[in-house]
Short mmCIF file of C-alpha atoms and ligand atoms in Angstrom, two decimals:
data_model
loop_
_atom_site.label_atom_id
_atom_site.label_comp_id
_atom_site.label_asym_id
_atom_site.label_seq_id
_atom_site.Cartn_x
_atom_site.Cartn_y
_atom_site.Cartn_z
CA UNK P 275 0.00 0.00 0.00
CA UNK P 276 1.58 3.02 -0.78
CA UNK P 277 2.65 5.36 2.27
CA UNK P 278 0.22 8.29 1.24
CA UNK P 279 -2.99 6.03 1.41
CA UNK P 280 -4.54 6.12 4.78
CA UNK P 281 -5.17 3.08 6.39
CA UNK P 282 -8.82 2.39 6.65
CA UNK P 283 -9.42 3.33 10.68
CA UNK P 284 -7.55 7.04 9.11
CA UNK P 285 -9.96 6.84 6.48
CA UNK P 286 -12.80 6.96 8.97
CA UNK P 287 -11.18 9.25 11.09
CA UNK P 288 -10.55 11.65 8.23
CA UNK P 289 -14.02 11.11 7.81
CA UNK P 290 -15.43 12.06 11.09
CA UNK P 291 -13.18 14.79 11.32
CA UNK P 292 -14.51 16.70 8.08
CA UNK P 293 -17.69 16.00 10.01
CA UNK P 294 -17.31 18.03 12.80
CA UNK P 295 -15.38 20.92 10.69
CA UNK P 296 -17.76 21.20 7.56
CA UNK P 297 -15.50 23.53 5.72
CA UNK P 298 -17.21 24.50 2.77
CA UNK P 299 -15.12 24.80 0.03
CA UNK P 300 -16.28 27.21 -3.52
CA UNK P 301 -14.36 26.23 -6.67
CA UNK P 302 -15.03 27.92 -10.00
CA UNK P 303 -14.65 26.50 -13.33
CA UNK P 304 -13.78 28.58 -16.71
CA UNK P 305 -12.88 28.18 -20.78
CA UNK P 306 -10.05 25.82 -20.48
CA UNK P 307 -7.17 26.87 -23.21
CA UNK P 308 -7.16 23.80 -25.12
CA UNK P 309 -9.49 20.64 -25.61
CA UNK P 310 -9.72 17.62 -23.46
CA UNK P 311 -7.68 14.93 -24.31
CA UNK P 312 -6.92 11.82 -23.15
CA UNK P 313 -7.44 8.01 -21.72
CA UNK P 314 -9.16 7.97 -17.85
CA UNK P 315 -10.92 5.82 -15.81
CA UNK P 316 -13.62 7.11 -13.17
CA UNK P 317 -14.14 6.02 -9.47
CA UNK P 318 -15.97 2.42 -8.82
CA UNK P 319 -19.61 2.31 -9.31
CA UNK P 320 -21.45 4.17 -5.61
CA UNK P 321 -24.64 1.49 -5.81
CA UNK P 322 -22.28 -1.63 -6.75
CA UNK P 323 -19.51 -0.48 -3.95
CA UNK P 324 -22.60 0.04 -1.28
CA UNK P 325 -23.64 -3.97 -2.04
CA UNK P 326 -20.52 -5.26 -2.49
CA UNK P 327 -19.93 -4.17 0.99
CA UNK P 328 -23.64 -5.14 2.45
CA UNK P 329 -23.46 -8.28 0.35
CA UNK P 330 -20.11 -9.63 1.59
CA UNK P 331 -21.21 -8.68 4.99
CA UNK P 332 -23.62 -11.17 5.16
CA UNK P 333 -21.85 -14.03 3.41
CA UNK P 334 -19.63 -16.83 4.94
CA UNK P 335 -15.89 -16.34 3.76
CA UNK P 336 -13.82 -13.66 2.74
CA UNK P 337 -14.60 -11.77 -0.29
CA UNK P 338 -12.12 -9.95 -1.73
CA UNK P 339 -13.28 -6.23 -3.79
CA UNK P 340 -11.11 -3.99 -5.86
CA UNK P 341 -12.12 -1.09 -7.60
CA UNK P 342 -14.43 0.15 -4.40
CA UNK P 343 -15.11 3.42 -4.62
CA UNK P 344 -13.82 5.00 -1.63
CA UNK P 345 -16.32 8.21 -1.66
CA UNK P 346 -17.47 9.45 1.70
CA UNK P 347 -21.20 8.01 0.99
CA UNK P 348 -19.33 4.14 0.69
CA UNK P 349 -17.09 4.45 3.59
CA UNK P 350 -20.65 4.69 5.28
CA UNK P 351 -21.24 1.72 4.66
CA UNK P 352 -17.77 0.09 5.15
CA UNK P 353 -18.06 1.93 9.09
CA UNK P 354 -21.66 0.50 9.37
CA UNK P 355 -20.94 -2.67 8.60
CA UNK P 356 -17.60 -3.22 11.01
CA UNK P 357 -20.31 -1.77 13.63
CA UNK P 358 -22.55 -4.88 12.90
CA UNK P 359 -19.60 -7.56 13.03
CA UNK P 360 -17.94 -7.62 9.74
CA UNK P 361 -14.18 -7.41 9.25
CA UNK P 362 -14.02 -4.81 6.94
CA UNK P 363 -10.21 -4.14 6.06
CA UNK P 364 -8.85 -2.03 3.33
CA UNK P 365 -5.08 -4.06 1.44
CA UNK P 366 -5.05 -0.93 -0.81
CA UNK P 367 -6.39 1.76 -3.19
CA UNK P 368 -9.74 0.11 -3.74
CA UNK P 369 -8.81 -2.99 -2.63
CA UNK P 370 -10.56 -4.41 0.05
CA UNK P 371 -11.78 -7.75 2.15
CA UNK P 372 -14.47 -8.17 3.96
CA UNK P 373 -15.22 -11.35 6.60
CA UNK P 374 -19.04 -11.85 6.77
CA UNK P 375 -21.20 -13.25 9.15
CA UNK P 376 -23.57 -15.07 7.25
CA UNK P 377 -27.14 -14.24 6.27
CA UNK P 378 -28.91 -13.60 10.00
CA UNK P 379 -25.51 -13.10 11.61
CA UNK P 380 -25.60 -9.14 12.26
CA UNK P 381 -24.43 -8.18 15.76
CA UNK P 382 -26.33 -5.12 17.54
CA UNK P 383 -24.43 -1.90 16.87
CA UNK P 384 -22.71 -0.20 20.09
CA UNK P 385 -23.92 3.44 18.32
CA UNK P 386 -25.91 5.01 16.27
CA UNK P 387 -25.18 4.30 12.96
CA UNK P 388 -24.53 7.75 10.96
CA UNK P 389 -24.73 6.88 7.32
CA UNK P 390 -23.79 10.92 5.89
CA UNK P 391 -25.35 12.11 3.19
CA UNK P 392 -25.83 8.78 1.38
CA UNK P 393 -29.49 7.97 1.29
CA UNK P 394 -28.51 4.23 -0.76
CA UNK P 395 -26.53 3.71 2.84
CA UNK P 396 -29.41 5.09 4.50
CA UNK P 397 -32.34 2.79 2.60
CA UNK P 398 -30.55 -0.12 2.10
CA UNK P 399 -29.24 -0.66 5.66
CA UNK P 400 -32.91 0.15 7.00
CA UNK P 401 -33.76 -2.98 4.90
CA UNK P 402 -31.19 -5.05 6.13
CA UNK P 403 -31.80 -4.35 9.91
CA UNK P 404 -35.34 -4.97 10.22
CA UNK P 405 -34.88 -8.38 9.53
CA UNK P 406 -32.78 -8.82 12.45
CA UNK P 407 -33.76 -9.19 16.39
CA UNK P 408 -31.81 -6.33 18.03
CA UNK P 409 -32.19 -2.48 18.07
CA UNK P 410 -30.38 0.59 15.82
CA UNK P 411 -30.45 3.67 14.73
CA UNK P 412 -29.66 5.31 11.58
CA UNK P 413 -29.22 9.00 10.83
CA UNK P 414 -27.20 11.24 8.48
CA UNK P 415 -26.28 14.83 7.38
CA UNK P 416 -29.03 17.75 7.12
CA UNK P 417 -29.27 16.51 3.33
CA UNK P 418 -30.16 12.61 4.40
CA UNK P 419 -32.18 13.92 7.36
CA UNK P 420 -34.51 15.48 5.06
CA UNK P 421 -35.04 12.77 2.66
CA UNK P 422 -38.27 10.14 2.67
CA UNK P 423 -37.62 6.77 4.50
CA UNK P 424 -41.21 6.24 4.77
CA UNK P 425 -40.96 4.60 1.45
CA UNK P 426 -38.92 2.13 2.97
CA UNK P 427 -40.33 1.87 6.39
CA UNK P 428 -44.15 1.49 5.14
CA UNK P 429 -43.87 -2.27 3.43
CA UNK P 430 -40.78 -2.92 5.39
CA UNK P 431 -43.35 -3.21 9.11
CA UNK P 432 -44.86 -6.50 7.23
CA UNK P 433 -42.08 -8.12 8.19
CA UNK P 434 -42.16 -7.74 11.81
CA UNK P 435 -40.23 -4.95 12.57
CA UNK P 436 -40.96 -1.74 14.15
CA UNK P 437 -39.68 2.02 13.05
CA UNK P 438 -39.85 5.39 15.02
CA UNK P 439 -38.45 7.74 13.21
CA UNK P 440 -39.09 11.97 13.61
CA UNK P 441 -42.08 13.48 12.28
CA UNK P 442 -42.76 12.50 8.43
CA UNK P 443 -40.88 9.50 8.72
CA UNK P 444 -37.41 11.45 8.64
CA UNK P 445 -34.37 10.43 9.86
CA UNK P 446 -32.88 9.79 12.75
CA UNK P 447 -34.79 6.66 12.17
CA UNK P 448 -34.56 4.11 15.37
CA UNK P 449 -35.29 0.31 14.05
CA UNK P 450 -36.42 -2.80 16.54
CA UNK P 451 -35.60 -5.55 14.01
CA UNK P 452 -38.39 -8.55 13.63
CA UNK P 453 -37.59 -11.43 15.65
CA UNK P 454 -39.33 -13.83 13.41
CA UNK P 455 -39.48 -12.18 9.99
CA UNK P 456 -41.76 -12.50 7.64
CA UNK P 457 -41.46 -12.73 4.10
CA UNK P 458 -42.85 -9.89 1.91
CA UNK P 459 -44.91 -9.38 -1.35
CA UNK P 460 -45.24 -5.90 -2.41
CA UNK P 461 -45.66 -3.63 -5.44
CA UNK P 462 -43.21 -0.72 -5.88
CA UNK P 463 -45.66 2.71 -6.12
CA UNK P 464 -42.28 4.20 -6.77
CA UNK P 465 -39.84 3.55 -9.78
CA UNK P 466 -37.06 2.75 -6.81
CA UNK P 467 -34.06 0.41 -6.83
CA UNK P 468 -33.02 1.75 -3.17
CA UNK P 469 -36.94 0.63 -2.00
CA UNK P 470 -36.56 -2.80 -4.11
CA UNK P 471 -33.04 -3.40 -2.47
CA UNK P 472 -34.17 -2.85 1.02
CA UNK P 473 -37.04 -5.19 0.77
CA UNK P 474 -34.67 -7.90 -0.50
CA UNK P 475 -31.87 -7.83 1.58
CA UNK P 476 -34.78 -8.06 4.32
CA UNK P 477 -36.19 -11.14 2.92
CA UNK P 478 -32.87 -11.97 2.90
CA UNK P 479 -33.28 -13.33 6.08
CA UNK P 480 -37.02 -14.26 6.21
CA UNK P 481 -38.26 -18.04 5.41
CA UNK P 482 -39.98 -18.44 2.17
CA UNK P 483 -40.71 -16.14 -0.89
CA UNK P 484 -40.02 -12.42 -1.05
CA UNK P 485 -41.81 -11.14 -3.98
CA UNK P 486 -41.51 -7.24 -5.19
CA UNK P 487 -43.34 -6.36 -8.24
CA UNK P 488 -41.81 -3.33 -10.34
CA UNK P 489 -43.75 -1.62 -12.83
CA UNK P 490 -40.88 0.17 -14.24
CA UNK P 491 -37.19 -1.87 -14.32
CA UNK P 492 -35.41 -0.09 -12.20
CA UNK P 493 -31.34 -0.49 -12.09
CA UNK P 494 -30.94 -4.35 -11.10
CA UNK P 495 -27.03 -4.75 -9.40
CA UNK P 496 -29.04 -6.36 -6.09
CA UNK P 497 -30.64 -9.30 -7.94
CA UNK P 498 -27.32 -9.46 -10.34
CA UNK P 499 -25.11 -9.63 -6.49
CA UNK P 500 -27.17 -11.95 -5.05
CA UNK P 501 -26.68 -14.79 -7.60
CA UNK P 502 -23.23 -13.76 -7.40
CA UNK P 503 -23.05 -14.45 -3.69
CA UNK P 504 -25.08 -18.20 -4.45
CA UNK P 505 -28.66 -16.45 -3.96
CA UNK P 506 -31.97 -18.22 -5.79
CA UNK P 507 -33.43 -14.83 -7.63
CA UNK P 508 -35.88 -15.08 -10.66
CA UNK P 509 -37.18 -12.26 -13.15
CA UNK P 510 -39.62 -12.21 -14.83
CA UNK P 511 -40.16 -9.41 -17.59
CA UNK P 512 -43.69 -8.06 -17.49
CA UNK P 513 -43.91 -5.23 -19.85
CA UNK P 514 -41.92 -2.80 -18.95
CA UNK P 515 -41.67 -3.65 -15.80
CA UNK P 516 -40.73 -6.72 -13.65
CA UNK P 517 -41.32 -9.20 -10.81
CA UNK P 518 -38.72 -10.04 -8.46
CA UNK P 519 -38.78 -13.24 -5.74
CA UNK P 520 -36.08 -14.44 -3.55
CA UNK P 521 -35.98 -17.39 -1.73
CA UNK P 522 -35.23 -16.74 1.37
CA UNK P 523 -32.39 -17.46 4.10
CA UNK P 524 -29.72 -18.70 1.34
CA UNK P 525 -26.01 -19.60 2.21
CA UNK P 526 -24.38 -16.85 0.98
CA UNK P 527 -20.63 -17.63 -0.08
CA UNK P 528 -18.38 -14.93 -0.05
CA UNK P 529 -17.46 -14.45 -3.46
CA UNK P 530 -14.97 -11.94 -5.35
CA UNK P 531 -16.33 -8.63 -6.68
CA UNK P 532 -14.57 -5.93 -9.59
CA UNK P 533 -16.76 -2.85 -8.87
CA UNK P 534 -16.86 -1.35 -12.85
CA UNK P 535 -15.94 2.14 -13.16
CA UNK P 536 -19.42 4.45 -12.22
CA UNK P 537 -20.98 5.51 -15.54
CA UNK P 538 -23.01 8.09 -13.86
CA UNK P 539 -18.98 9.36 -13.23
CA UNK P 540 -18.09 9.01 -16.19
CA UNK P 541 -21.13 11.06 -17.26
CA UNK P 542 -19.66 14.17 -16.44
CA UNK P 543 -16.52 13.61 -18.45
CA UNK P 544 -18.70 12.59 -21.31
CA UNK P 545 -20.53 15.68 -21.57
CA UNK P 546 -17.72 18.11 -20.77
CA UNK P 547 -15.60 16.05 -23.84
CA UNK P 548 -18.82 16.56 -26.14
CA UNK P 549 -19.47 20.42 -25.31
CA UNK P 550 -15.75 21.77 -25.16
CA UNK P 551 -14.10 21.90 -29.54
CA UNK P 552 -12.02 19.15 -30.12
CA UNK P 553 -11.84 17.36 -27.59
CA UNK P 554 -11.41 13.94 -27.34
CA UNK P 555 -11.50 10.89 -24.55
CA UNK P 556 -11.60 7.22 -23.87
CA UNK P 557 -12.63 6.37 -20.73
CA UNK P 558 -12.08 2.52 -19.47
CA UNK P 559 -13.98 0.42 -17.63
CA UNK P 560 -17.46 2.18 -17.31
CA UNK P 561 -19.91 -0.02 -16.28
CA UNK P 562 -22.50 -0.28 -18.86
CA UNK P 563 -25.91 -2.45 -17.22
CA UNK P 564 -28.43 -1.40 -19.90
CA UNK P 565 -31.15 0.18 -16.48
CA UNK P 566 -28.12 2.42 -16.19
CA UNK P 567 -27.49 3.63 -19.90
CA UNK P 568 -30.53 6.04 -20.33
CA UNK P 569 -28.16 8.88 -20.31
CA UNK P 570 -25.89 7.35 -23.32
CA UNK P 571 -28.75 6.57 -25.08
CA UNK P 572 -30.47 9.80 -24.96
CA UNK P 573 -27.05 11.98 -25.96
CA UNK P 574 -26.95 9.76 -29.22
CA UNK P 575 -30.56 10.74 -29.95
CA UNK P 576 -28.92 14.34 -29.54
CA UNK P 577 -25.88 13.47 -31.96
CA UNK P 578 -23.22 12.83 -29.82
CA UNK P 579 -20.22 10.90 -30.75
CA UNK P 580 -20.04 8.20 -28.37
CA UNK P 581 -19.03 4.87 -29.16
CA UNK P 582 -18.56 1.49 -26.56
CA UNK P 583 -15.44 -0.52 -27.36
CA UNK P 584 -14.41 -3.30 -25.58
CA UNK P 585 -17.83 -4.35 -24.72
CA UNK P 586 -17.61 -7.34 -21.86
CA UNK P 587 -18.71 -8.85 -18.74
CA UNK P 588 -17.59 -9.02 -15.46
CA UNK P 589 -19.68 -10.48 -11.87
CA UNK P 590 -22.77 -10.58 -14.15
CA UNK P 591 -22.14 -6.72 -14.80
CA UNK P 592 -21.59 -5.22 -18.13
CA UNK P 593 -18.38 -3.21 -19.09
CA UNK P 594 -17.01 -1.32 -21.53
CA UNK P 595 -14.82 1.53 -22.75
CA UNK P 596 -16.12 4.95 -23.70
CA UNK P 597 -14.65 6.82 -26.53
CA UNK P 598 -16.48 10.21 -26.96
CA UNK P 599 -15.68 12.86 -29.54
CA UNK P 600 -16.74 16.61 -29.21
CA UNK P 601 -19.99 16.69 -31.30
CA UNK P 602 -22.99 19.69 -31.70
CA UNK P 603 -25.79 18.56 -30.05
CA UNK P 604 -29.89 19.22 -31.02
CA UNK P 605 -32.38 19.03 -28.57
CA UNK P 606 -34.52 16.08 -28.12
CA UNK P 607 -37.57 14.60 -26.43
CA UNK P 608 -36.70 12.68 -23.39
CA UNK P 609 -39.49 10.37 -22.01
CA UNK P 610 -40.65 9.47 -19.27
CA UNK P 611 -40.26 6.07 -18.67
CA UNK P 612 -36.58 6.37 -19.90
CA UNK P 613 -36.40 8.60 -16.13
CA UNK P 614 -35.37 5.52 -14.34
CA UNK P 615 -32.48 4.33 -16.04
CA UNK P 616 -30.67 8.18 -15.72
CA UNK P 617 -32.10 9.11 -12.64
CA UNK P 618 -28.71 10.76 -11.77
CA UNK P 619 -28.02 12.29 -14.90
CA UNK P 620 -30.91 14.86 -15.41
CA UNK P 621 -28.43 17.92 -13.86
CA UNK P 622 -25.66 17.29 -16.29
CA UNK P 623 -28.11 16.29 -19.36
CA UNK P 624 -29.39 19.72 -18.56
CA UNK P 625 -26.19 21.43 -19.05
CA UNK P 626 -25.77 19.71 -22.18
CA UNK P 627 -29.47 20.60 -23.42
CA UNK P 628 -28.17 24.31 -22.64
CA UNK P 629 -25.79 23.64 -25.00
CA UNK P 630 -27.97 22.14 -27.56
CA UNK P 631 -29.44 23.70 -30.78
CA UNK P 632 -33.31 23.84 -30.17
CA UNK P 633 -35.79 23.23 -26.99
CA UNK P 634 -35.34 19.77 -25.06
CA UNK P 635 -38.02 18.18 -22.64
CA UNK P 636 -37.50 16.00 -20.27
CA UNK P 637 -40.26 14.34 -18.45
CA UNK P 638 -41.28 12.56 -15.50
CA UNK P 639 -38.79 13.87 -13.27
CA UNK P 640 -41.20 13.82 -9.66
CA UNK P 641 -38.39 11.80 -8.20
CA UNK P 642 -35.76 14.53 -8.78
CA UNK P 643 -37.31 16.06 -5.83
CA UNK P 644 -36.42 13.41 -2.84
CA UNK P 645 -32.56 13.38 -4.08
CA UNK P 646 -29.64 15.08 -2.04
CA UNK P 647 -31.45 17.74 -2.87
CA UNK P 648 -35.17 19.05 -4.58
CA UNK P 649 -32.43 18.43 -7.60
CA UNK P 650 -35.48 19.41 -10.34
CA UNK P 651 -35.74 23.11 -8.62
CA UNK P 652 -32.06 23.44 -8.10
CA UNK P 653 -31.34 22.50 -11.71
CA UNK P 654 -33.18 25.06 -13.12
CA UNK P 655 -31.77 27.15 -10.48
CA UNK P 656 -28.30 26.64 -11.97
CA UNK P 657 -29.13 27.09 -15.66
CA UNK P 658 -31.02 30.12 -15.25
CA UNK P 659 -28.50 31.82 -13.03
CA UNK P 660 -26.00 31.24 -16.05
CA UNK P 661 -28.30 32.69 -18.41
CA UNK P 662 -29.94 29.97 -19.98
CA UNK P 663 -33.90 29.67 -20.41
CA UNK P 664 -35.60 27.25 -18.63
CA UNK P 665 -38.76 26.33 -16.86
CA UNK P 666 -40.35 22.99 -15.18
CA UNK P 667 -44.20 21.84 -16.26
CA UNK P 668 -45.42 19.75 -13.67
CA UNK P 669 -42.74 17.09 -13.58
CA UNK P 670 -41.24 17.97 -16.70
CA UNK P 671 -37.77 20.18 -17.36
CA UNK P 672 -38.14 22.09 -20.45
CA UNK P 673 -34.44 23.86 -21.24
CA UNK P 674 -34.04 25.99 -24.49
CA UNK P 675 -30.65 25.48 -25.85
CA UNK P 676 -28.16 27.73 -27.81
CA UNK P 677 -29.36 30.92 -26.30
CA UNK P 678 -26.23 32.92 -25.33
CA UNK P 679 -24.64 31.04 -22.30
CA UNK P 680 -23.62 33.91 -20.33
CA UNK P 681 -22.00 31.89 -16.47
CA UNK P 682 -20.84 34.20 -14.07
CA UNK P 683 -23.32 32.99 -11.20
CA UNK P 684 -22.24 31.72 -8.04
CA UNK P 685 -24.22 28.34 -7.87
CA UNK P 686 -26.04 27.13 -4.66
CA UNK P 687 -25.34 23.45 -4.73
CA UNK P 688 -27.55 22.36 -1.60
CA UNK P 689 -25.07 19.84 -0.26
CA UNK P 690 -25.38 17.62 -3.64
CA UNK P 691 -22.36 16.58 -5.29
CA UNK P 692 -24.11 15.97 -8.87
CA UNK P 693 -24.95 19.61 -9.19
CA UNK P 694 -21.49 20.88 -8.38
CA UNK P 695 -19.89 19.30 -11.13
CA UNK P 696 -22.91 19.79 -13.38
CA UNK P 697 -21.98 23.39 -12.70
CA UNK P 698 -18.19 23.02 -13.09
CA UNK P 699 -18.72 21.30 -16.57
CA UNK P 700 -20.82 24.08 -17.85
CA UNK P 701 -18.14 26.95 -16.77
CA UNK P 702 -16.47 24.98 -19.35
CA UNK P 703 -18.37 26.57 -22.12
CA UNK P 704 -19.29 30.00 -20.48
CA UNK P 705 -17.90 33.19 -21.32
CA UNK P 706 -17.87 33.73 -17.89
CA UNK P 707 -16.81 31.72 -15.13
CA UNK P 708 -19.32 29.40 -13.61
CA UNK P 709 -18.98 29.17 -9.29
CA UNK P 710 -19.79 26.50 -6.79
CA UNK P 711 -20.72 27.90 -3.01
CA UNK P 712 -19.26 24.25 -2.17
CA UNK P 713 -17.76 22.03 -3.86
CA UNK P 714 -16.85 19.98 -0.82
CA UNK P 715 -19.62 16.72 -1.72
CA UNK P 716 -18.36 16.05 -4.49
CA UNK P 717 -16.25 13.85 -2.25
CA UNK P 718 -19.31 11.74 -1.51
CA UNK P 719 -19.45 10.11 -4.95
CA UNK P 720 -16.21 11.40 -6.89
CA UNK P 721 -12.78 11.97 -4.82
CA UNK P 722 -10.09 13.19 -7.20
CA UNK P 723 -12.97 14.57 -9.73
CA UNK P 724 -11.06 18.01 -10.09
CA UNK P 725 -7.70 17.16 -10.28
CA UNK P 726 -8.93 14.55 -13.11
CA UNK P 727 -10.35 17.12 -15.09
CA UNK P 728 -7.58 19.66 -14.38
CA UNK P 729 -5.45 17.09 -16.11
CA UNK P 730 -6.95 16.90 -19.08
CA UNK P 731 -5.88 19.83 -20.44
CA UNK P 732 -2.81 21.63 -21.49
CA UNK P 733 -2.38 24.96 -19.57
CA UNK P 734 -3.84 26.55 -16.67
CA UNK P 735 -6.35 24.60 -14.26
CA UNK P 736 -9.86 25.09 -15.73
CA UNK P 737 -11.02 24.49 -12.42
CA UNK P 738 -10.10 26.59 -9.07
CA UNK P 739 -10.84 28.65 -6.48
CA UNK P 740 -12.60 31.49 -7.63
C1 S3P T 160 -29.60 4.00 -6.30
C2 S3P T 160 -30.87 4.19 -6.78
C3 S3P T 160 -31.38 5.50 -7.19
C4 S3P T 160 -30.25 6.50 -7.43
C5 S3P T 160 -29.22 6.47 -6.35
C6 S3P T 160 -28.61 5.10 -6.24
C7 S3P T 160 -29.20 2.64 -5.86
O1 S3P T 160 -32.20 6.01 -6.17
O2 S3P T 160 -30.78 7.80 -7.55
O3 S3P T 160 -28.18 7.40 -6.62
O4 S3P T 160 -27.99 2.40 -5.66
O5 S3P T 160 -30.09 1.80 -5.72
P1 S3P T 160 -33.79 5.64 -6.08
O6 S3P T 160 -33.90 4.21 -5.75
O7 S3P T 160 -34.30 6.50 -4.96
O8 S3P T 160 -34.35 5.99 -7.40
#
């Protein structure tokens, strides 16, 4: 390991320290001098590294990850689950091994259990701790303690277990786990692989059949990690939705994971690559599961120069290599049942629909609203501080493109990491310099995303304090 790493109890410490301080830090982005050019990989997929983690936590045997992403919202997850028993141990730069228990093997946490601003963490752990007898409590940042649990909460009590939580189901959230859980059969209201998760790595350690119907497919790296891990899961396509069952209390065997790079990451680079002239970049090992790839999809509708090379499989994942080209873009039409397979994207497909020649839609985006932050509102927000027009129809985000970009706004980011860089990518293309009031959770998903992007080009740092 090299000496500049910190060892994982640093990492947590590091962690907890930032905590306490909550320095906020502004950057500012502007016109770099030249193009972007060159071969990068992005940080490990966030929802992969979260299950890896949960996942190997609740096998027998060691399982070995590399490529974790080591973002604040995963260590989360690493600290949570050392607080319920596992051996969590970090060899190296995303290499890591964790010892499970087995499924049903959780120990009672000695503390509350502060999962940041990562509501995944938050959801997914809420799932996983109601099916087991002993008592918790969850509760995160001012971002997380906002956010909805009672989605989870609601069909999660049919199982035996039994939430208080503050008033509208918000976080901190204090769980008495069922001592004899039941199995449950429930239909998603919401378009939500967080909900689905929960409710399977609950029946996870229920008897029987958990069954979760979803009417839209919603990104599927639970079911794919549980057969991975020796699981029984069947799908079965029903339109354009699905229906999930899991049979419960499986031996889960540890089992080796390669968390693919995060193409929700990689987005960022993709867009900035398309919108600044000439550039040009490959970017390696993006994972490519087809409920993630809305995003990709929609910027070739637009005209975009992207091509996958390289196309494989790895853990039941797919994986490829990202070559994108700087290309004009034209507006397009984005449905809405295309929402749930770039649910993370909408803030930087905005910035490139800024950028595009003619008026682009994009509808169905209600669930913008629960994210790190009302991320629908806050979008808008951004683009119309910079100058461009844009308004939201309901649920829909309507932005006319090609009117003059002007920047020059300080951007409120709301403690959400995806609109700081959505800003910092679109001070790429103002005249003026576009301004984050804090830049500092962009750490939660993407560590090293500014020196990255500083690298790319030849001359002075596009990106910096303002
Ligand atoms: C995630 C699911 C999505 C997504 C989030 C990660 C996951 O949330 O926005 O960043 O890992 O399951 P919802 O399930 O709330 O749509």
């Amino acid at each position: 390991m090299p000496s500049s790493r910190p060892p994982v109890k640093q990492a947590f410490s590091v962690l907890s320290a930032r905590m306490h301080i909550a320095a906020t830090r502004p950057l500012a982005a502007r016109r770099p001098a030249a193009p972007l050019f060159g071969t990068i990989r992005v940080p490990g997929d966030k929802s992969i590294s979260h299950r890896a983690l949960m996942f190997a936590a609740l096998a027998v045997g060691e399982t070995r990850i590399s490529g974790l992403l080591e973002g604040e919202d995963v260590l989360r997850t690493a600290a949570a689950m050392r607080a319920l028993g596992a051996e969590v141990v970090q060899d190296g730069p995303g290499r890591w091994r964790v010892a499970g228990r087995g499924v049903g093997g959780l120990v009672e946490p000695a503390d509350v259990l502060d999962m940041g601003n990562s509501g995944t963490a938050a959801r997914l752990l809420t799932g996983m701790l109601a099916s087991h007898p002993f008592f918790s409590v969850l509760t995160g940042d001012a971002s997380l303690r906002r956010r909805p649990m009672r989605r989870v909460t609601d069909p999660l009590g049919a199982c035996g277990a039994r939430f208080s939580s503050r008033t509208g189901g918000r976080l901190p959230l204090a769980i008495e786990g069922a001592r004899d859980p039941l199995p449950l059969d429930y239909r998603l209201p919401v378009p939500s692989a967080q909900v689905k998760s929960a409710l399977l790595l609950c029946g996870l350690n229920a008897p029987g059949l958990t069954r979760i119907e979803e009417p839209e497919a919603t990104r599927d790296h639970s079911e794919n990690m549980l057969r991975h891990f020796g699981a029984e899961v069947t799908v079965q396509v029903e339109g354009a939705g699905r229906i999930i069952t899991l049979s419960g209390q499986p031996h889960l065997s540890a089992a080796d994971v390669r968390v693919p790079g995060d193409p929700s990451s990689a987005a960022f680079f993709v867009i900035a690559a398309l919108l600044v002239p000439g550039s040009r970049l490959r970017i390696e090992g993006v994972g490519l599961n087809p409920l993630r790839c809305g995003l990709f999809t929609t910027l070739r509708e637009m005209g975009a120069d992207l091509v996958v090379e390289n196309a494989r499989s790895e853990g039941g994942e797919a994986v490829g290599d990202l070559v994108v080209t700087h290309s004009p873009l034209r507006a397009v039409d984005v449905p809405a049942d295309r929402a749930p397979s770039m649910i993370d994207e909408f803030p930087i497909l905005a910035v490139a629909a800024a950028c595009a020649e003619g008026v682009t839609r994009m509808a169905g985006l209600k669930e913008l609203r629960v994210k790190e932050s009302d991320r629908l509102t806050a979008t808008a927000a951004l683009l119309a501080a910079n100058g461009v027009r844009v308004a939201i129809e309901g649920d829909d985000l309507i932005v006319r493109g090609g009117t003059p970009l002007a920047g020059g706004a300080m951007v409120k980011t709301h403690m959400d990491h995806r609109l700081a860089m959505s800003a910092l990518v679109l001070g790429l293309v103002t005249p003026a310099p576009v301004a984050v009031d804090d830049s500092a959770f962009i750490n939660t998903s993407f560590p090293g995303f500014v020196p990255l992007l500083n690298g790319l080009v030849q001359g002075p740092d596009p990106i910096a304090a303002p």
